[in-house]
């Protein structure tokens, strides 16, 4: 399994250009840090990680069925991207899988992946054990299931935690009184699988709308020797930056004001599809 810290090429949806100020700042920053990137054609929204395939190795890309329940009504169905059209447009051959899964709901580790239990609702035709077995055979890693965060309509794991090393994840620093049952279940599942947790700032509590992602520092972009951390003009910005400089000492840490996209419910991991390519470009 290729993890984020091994990736060296970045794709962004061409729709992201509609967020003009953010897109300009982002591309200037990527160019300044010699991050190679291209735009994905045939996309209908900016959330590239969700509809693009999961990379297992340099030549194996698994395309899960992208059919999220939160896009199926008349208001949003036209924003659902056809993954096959995008992959065809960039000449990418994928291995098709009928399991419904958004990329934002898969946190990749070297020996495991973490998904929220939203995966069971999306694939109710399969028994839980059957679904996990299928995923483990396909991905060749252990599957760990955590509870989805209450009130998160996407049910994505990338709004809860991220991979740090084989034994450690970074998680949101929730208030002790916030979502108590969820926190209890999350802690239990991580411990059951031998994972320790490092808390990082989490500051969404003063957002006027729950679906806004202001203060969701966990949703950063990670590539080879490079971290791009979202900021939101909050007092926690500085704390998050200092902690990331310690956690990823020796790596390049950049920040970008992400309010122009976080208002729509996602941040940097959501808008990026970062992969590893070989010397020949594949």
GROMACS .gro file of C-alpha atoms in nm:
model
  282
    1UNK     CA    1   0.000   0.000   0.000
    2UNK     CA    2   0.141   0.337  -0.103
    3UNK     CA    3   0.093   0.594   0.172
    4UNK     CA    4   0.071   0.972   0.140
    5UNK     CA    5   0.429   1.035   0.251
    6UNK     CA    6   0.553   0.829  -0.046
    7UNK     CA    7   0.362   1.022  -0.313
    8UNK     CA    8   0.534   1.257  -0.555
    9UNK     CA    9   0.264   1.376  -0.797
   10UNK     CA   10  -0.054   1.569  -0.735
   11UNK     CA   11  -0.383   1.602  -0.920
   12UNK     CA   12  -0.647   1.869  -0.858
   13UNK     CA   13  -0.992   1.899  -1.008
   14UNK     CA   14  -1.015   2.158  -1.283
   15UNK     CA   15  -1.328   2.284  -1.102
   16UNK     CA   16  -1.100   2.413  -0.826
   17UNK     CA   17  -1.011   2.703  -1.057
   18UNK     CA   18  -1.351   2.851  -0.969
   19UNK     CA   19  -1.212   2.923  -0.620
   20UNK     CA   20  -0.993   3.185  -0.779
   21UNK     CA   21  -0.800   3.332  -0.484
   22UNK     CA   22  -0.739   2.996  -0.319
   23UNK     CA   23  -0.639   2.831  -0.648
   24UNK     CA   24  -0.392   3.108  -0.726
   25UNK     CA   25  -0.230   3.087  -0.382
   26UNK     CA   26  -0.221   2.708  -0.394
   27UNK     CA   27  -0.057   2.681  -0.735
   28UNK     CA   28   0.201   2.946  -0.649
   29UNK     CA   29   0.284   2.754  -0.333
   30UNK     CA   30   0.309   2.420  -0.516
   31UNK     CA   31   0.534   2.568  -0.782
   32UNK     CA   32   0.755   2.730  -0.520
   33UNK     CA   33   0.807   2.391  -0.358
   34UNK     CA   34   0.859   2.206  -0.689
   35UNK     CA   35   0.546   1.993  -0.641
   36UNK     CA   36   0.447   1.848  -0.977
   37UNK     CA   37   0.072   1.867  -1.041
   38UNK     CA   38  -0.192   1.857  -1.311
   39UNK     CA   39  -0.564   1.929  -1.336
   40UNK     CA   40  -0.822   1.653  -1.368
   41UNK     CA   41  -1.068   1.702  -1.657
   42UNK     CA   42  -1.426   1.570  -1.663
   43UNK     CA   43  -1.483   1.655  -1.295
   44UNK     CA   44  -1.802   1.804  -1.151
   45UNK     CA   45  -1.677   1.912  -0.808
   46UNK     CA   46  -1.352   1.987  -0.628
   47UNK     CA   47  -1.335   1.680  -0.398
   48UNK     CA   48  -1.086   1.478  -0.601
   49UNK     CA   49  -0.984   1.228  -0.333
   50UNK     CA   50  -1.337   1.089  -0.318
   51UNK     CA   51  -1.392   0.982  -0.678
   52UNK     CA   52  -1.037   0.892  -0.782
   53UNK     CA   53  -0.896   0.539  -0.738
   54UNK     CA   54  -0.686   0.401  -0.453
   55UNK     CA   55  -0.324   0.336  -0.548
   56UNK     CA   56  -0.183   0.007  -0.421
   57UNK     CA   57   0.149   0.013  -0.606
   58UNK     CA   58   0.295   0.192  -0.907
   59UNK     CA   59   0.069   0.009  -1.154
   60UNK     CA   60  -0.232  -0.103  -0.948
   61UNK     CA   61  -0.515   0.149  -0.906
   62UNK     CA   62  -0.842   0.021  -0.760
   63UNK     CA   63  -1.151   0.211  -0.869
   64UNK     CA   64  -1.426   0.169  -0.613
   65UNK     CA   65  -1.786   0.247  -0.698
   66UNK     CA   66  -1.837   0.619  -0.641
   67UNK     CA   67  -2.204   0.664  -0.560
   68UNK     CA   68  -2.226   0.851  -0.228
   69UNK     CA   69  -2.567   0.863  -0.067
   70UNK     CA   70  -2.532   1.235   0.004
   71UNK     CA   71  -2.525   1.314  -0.371
   72UNK     CA   72  -2.823   1.105  -0.480
   73UNK     CA   73  -3.105   1.358  -0.451
   74UNK     CA   74  -3.203   1.601  -0.725
   75UNK     CA   75  -3.012   1.891  -0.569
   76UNK     CA   76  -2.670   1.727  -0.586
   77UNK     CA   77  -2.680   1.441  -0.836
   78UNK     CA   78  -2.541   1.659  -1.115
   79UNK     CA   79  -2.230   1.725  -0.907
   80UNK     CA   80  -2.143   1.354  -0.897
   81UNK     CA   81  -1.830   1.297  -1.102
   82UNK     CA   82  -1.803   0.998  -1.334
   83UNK     CA   83  -1.479   0.839  -1.215
   84UNK     CA   84  -1.440   0.632  -1.530
   85UNK     CA   85  -1.455   0.940  -1.751
   86UNK     CA   86  -1.183   1.112  -1.549
   87UNK     CA   87  -0.952   0.811  -1.553
   88UNK     CA   88  -1.006   0.764  -1.925
   89UNK     CA   89  -0.923   1.131  -1.986
   90UNK     CA   90  -0.584   1.094  -1.813
   91UNK     CA   91  -0.515   0.752  -1.972
   92UNK     CA   92  -0.522   0.571  -1.639
   93UNK     CA   93  -0.608   0.200  -1.639
   94UNK     CA   94  -0.783   0.090  -1.321
   95UNK     CA   95  -0.903  -0.232  -1.162
   96UNK     CA   96  -1.277  -0.206  -1.110
   97UNK     CA   97  -1.446  -0.294  -0.779
   98UNK     CA   98  -1.822  -0.288  -0.711
   99UNK     CA   99  -1.780  -0.198  -0.345
  100UNK     CA  100  -1.911   0.152  -0.274
  101UNK     CA  101  -1.640   0.363  -0.115
  102UNK     CA  102  -1.532   0.728  -0.119
  103UNK     CA  103  -1.156   0.787  -0.113
  104UNK     CA  104  -1.197   1.031   0.175
  105UNK     CA  105  -1.313   0.741   0.388
  106UNK     CA  106  -0.987   0.548   0.355
  107UNK     CA  107  -0.685   0.634   0.568
  108UNK     CA  108  -0.392   0.437   0.428
  109UNK     CA  109  -0.119   0.283   0.640
  110UNK     CA  110   0.158   0.050   0.531
  111UNK     CA  111  -0.007  -0.251   0.696
  112UNK     CA  112  -0.364  -0.134   0.750
  113UNK     CA  113  -0.638   0.097   0.630
  114UNK     CA  114  -0.892   0.273   0.847
  115UNK     CA  115  -1.253   0.325   0.738
  116UNK     CA  116  -1.559   0.447   0.926
  117UNK     CA  117  -1.858   0.220   0.973
  118UNK     CA  118  -2.035   0.420   0.702
  119UNK     CA  119  -1.893   0.153   0.470
  120UNK     CA  120  -2.145  -0.097   0.608
  121UNK     CA  121  -2.443   0.127   0.534
  122UNK     CA  122  -2.319   0.191   0.180
  123UNK     CA  123  -2.278  -0.181   0.113
  124UNK     CA  124  -2.575  -0.321   0.304
  125UNK     CA  125  -2.608  -0.607   0.056
  126UNK     CA  126  -2.291  -0.762   0.201
  127UNK     CA  127  -2.248  -0.904   0.550
  128UNK     CA  128  -1.996  -0.708   0.756
  129UNK     CA  129  -1.742  -0.990   0.774
  130UNK     CA  130  -1.784  -1.061   0.404
  131UNK     CA  131  -1.721  -0.696   0.317
  132UNK     CA  132  -1.412  -0.673   0.537
  133UNK     CA  133  -1.274  -0.996   0.390
  134UNK     CA  134  -1.325  -0.867   0.037
  135UNK     CA  135  -1.150  -0.541   0.118
  136UNK     CA  136  -0.857  -0.714   0.289
  137UNK     CA  137  -0.809  -0.953  -0.003
  138UNK     CA  138  -0.822  -0.663  -0.245
  139UNK     CA  139  -0.597  -0.423  -0.054
  140UNK     CA  140  -0.369  -0.686   0.104
  141UNK     CA  141  -0.373  -0.503   0.438
  142UNK     CA  142  -0.575  -0.522   0.760
  143UNK     CA  143  -0.902  -0.327   0.765
  144UNK     CA  144  -0.980  -0.130   1.080
  145UNK     CA  145  -1.331   0.008   1.132
  146UNK     CA  146  -1.395   0.315   1.346
  147UNK     CA  147  -1.727   0.489   1.417
  148UNK     CA  148  -1.822   0.777   1.193
  149UNK     CA  149  -1.833   1.116   1.358
  150UNK     CA  150  -2.189   1.212   1.457
  151UNK     CA  151  -2.357   1.463   1.225
  152UNK     CA  152  -2.091   1.424   0.956
  153UNK     CA  153  -2.303   1.364   0.648
  154UNK     CA  154  -2.009   1.223   0.451
  155UNK     CA  155  -1.898   0.976   0.718
  156UNK     CA  156  -1.537   1.010   0.605
  157UNK     CA  157  -1.241   0.901   0.816
  158UNK     CA  158  -1.021   1.187   0.690
  159UNK     CA  159  -1.216   1.428   0.908
  160UNK     CA  160  -1.129   1.225   1.219
  161UNK     CA  161  -0.773   1.094   1.197
  162UNK     CA  162  -0.465   1.043   0.979
  163UNK     CA  163  -0.172   0.803   0.954
  164UNK     CA  164   0.146   0.906   1.136
  165UNK     CA  165   0.341   0.580   1.156
  166UNK     CA  166   0.262   0.208   1.169
  167UNK     CA  167   0.167   0.228   1.538
  168UNK     CA  168   0.037   0.584   1.557
  169UNK     CA  169  -0.243   0.802   1.422
  170UNK     CA  170  -0.311   1.172   1.456
  171UNK     CA  171  -0.663   1.250   1.577
  172UNK     CA  172  -0.876   1.555   1.649
  173UNK     CA  173  -0.845   1.696   1.998
  174UNK     CA  174  -1.215   1.688   2.082
  175UNK     CA  175  -1.346   1.853   2.397
  176UNK     CA  176  -1.395   1.588   2.668
  177UNK     CA  177  -1.766   1.665   2.678
  178UNK     CA  178  -1.809   1.650   2.300
  179UNK     CA  179  -1.948   1.336   2.135
  180UNK     CA  180  -1.863   1.124   2.439
  181UNK     CA  181  -1.993   0.792   2.306
  182UNK     CA  182  -1.819   0.846   1.973
  183UNK     CA  183  -1.489   0.928   2.144
  184UNK     CA  184  -1.520   0.623   2.369
  185UNK     CA  185  -1.580   0.392   2.074
  186UNK     CA  186  -1.303   0.553   1.868
  187UNK     CA  187  -1.048   0.515   2.149
  188UNK     CA  188  -1.153   0.153   2.205
  189UNK     CA  189  -1.112   0.058   1.839
  190UNK     CA  190  -0.770   0.218   1.811
  191UNK     CA  191  -0.650   0.046   2.127
  192UNK     CA  192  -0.792  -0.288   2.013
  193UNK     CA  193  -0.570  -0.265   1.707
  194UNK     CA  194  -0.260  -0.155   1.897
  195UNK     CA  195  -0.265   0.203   1.773
  196UNK     CA  196  -0.175   0.500   1.988
  197UNK     CA  197  -0.311   0.846   1.918
  198UNK     CA  198  -0.157   1.193   1.913
  199UNK     CA  199  -0.410   1.475   1.940
  200UNK     CA  200  -0.383   1.782   1.718
  201UNK     CA  201  -0.590   2.103   1.736
  202UNK     CA  202  -0.957   2.082   1.645
  203UNK     CA  203  -1.152   2.405   1.640
  204UNK     CA  204  -1.487   2.370   1.463
  205UNK     CA  205  -1.705   2.456   1.760
  206UNK     CA  206  -1.771   2.819   1.670
  207UNK     CA  207  -1.860   2.747   1.306
  208UNK     CA  208  -2.210   2.878   1.223
  209UNK     CA  209  -2.282   2.563   1.020
  210UNK     CA  210  -2.181   2.210   1.125
  211UNK     CA  211  -2.098   2.125   0.764
  212UNK     CA  212  -1.827   2.392   0.753
  213UNK     CA  213  -1.472   2.258   0.793
  214UNK     CA  214  -1.308   2.566   0.947
  215UNK     CA  215  -1.073   2.442   1.220
  216UNK     CA  216  -1.031   2.091   1.075
  217UNK     CA  217  -0.650   2.078   1.077
  218UNK     CA  218  -0.651   1.698   1.044
  219UNK     CA  219  -0.745   1.739   0.677
  220UNK     CA  220  -0.397   1.839   0.558
  221UNK     CA  221  -0.209   1.739   0.244
  222UNK     CA  222   0.091   1.510   0.287
  223UNK     CA  223   0.339   1.411   0.018
  224UNK     CA  224   0.704   1.306   0.009
  225UNK     CA  225   0.886   1.534   0.255
  226UNK     CA  226   0.607   1.791   0.229
  227UNK     CA  227   0.313   1.892   0.447
  228UNK     CA  228   0.055   2.155   0.352
  229UNK     CA  229  -0.149   2.256   0.654
  230UNK     CA  230  -0.479   2.444   0.630
  231UNK     CA  231  -0.529   2.761   0.832
  232UNK     CA  232  -0.852   2.945   0.906
  233UNK     CA  233  -0.764   3.279   1.072
  234UNK     CA  234  -0.821   3.113   1.411
  235UNK     CA  235  -0.603   3.138   1.720
  236UNK     CA  236  -0.533   2.763   1.689
  237UNK     CA  237  -0.353   2.817   1.355
  238UNK     CA  238  -0.023   2.896   1.524
  239UNK     CA  239  -0.053   2.605   1.769
  240UNK     CA  240  -0.123   2.362   1.487
  241UNK     CA  241   0.170   2.491   1.282
  242UNK     CA  242   0.415   2.461   1.572
  243UNK     CA  243   0.298   2.107   1.650
  244UNK     CA  244   0.332   1.996   1.287
  245UNK     CA  245   0.683   2.138   1.276
  246UNK     CA  246   0.766   1.909   1.570
  247UNK     CA  247   0.578   1.605   1.439
  248UNK     CA  248   0.734   1.630   1.094
  249UNK     CA  249   1.072   1.772   1.187
  250UNK     CA  250   1.304   1.812   0.889
  251UNK     CA  251   1.021   1.818   0.635
  252UNK     CA  252   0.888   2.120   0.450
  253UNK     CA  253   0.581   2.259   0.629
  254UNK     CA  254   0.369   2.515   0.445
  255UNK     CA  255   0.034   2.667   0.537
  256UNK     CA  256  -0.250   2.805   0.329
  257UNK     CA  257  -0.565   2.997   0.425
  258UNK     CA  258  -0.833   2.745   0.332
  259UNK     CA  259  -1.155   2.927   0.418
  260UNK     CA  260  -1.258   2.961   0.054
  261UNK     CA  261  -1.300   2.582   0.033
  262UNK     CA  262  -1.368   2.486   0.396
  263UNK     CA  263  -1.699   2.672   0.380
  264UNK     CA  264  -1.818   2.387   0.157
  265UNK     CA  265  -1.727   2.114   0.407
  266UNK     CA  266  -1.377   1.995   0.315
  267UNK     CA  267  -1.016   2.100   0.319
  268UNK     CA  268  -0.685   1.993   0.165
  269UNK     CA  269  -0.696   1.613   0.174
  270UNK     CA  270  -1.044   1.636   0.024
  271UNK     CA  271  -0.939   1.838  -0.282
  272UNK     CA  272  -0.621   1.647  -0.365
  273UNK     CA  273  -0.541   1.313  -0.528
  274UNK     CA  274  -0.174   1.249  -0.469
  275UNK     CA  275  -0.004   0.941  -0.612
  276UNK     CA  276   0.340   0.793  -0.662
  277UNK     CA  277   0.479   0.778  -1.014
  278UNK     CA  278   0.797   0.612  -1.135
  279UNK     CA  279   1.079   0.760  -1.338
  280UNK     CA  280   0.892   0.691  -1.661
  281UNK     CA  281   0.591   0.892  -1.542
  282UNK     CA  282   0.384   0.592  -1.436
   0.00000   0.00000   0.00000
